[in-house]
CSV table of C-alpha atoms in Angstrom, one decimal:
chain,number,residue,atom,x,y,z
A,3,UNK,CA,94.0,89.8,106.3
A,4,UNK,CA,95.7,90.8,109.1
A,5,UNK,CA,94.4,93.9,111.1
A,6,UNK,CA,98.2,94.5,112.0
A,7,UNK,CA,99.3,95.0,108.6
A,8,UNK,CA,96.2,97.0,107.4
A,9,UNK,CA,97.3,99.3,110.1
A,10,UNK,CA,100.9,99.6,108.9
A,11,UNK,CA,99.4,100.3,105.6
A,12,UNK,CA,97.4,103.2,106.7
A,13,UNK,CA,100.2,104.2,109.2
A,14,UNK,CA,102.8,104.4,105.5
A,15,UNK,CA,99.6,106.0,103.5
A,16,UNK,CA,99.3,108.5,106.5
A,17,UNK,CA,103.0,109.1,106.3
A,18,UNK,CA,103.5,109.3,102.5
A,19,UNK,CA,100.5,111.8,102.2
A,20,UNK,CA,101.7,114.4,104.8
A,21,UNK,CA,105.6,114.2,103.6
A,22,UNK,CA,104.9,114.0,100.0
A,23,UNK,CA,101.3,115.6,99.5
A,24,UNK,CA,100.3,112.4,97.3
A,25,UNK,CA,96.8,112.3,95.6
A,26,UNK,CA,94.2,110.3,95.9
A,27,UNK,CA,95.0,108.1,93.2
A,28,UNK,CA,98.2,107.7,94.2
A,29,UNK,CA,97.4,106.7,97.5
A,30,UNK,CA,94.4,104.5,96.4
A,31,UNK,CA,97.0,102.4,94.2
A,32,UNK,CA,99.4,102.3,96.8
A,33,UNK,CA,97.0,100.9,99.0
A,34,UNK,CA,96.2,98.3,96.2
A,35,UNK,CA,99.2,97.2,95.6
A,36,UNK,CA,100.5,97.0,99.2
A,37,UNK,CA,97.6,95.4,100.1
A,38,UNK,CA,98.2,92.8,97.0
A,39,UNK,CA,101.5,92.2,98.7
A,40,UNK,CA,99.5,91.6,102.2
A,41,UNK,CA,98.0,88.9,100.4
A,42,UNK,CA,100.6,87.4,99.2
A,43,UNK,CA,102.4,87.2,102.3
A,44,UNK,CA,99.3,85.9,104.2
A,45,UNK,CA,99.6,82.9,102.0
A,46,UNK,CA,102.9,82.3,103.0
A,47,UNK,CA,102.0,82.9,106.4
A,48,UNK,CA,104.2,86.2,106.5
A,49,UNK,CA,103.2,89.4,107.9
A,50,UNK,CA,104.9,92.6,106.5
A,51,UNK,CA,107.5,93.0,109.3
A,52,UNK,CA,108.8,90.2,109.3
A,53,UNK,CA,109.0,90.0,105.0
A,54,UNK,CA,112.2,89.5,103.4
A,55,UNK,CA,113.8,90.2,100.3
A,56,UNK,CA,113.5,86.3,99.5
A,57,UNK,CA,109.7,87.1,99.8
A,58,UNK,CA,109.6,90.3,98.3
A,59,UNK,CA,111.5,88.5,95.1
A,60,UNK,CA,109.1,86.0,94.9
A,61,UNK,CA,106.0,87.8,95.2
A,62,UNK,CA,107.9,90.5,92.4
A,63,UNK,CA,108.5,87.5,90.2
A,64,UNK,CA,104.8,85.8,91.3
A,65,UNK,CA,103.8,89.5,89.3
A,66,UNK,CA,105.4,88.6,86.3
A,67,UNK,CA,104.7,85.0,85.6
């Protein structure tokens, strides 16, 4: 995984939690499922910034199959 991302994940968890007052659960599936994306994308060699919506489609549809 890339320490950049993880960082951008706790940067958005930090974020969502102090605008929104989200609970822990909340936050601990956000975390889950953004770090599911990370995964995704570091198979594609893809770090969240520089994600699409081509790659957020495929890893929505990857979800599904």
């Amino acid at each position: 995984m890339n320490s950049r991302d993880d960082t951008l994940i706790e940067l958005f968890l930090d974020a969502a939690w102090a605008e929104r007052g989200l609970s822990e659960n909340t936050l601990a599936s956000y975390r889950y499922d953004l770090q599911r994306l990370q995964q995704f994308l570091d198979g594609r060699s893809i770090d969240l910034l520089s994600a699409g919506r081509e790659d957020l489609l495929a890893y929505l549809a990857s979800q599904v199959a």
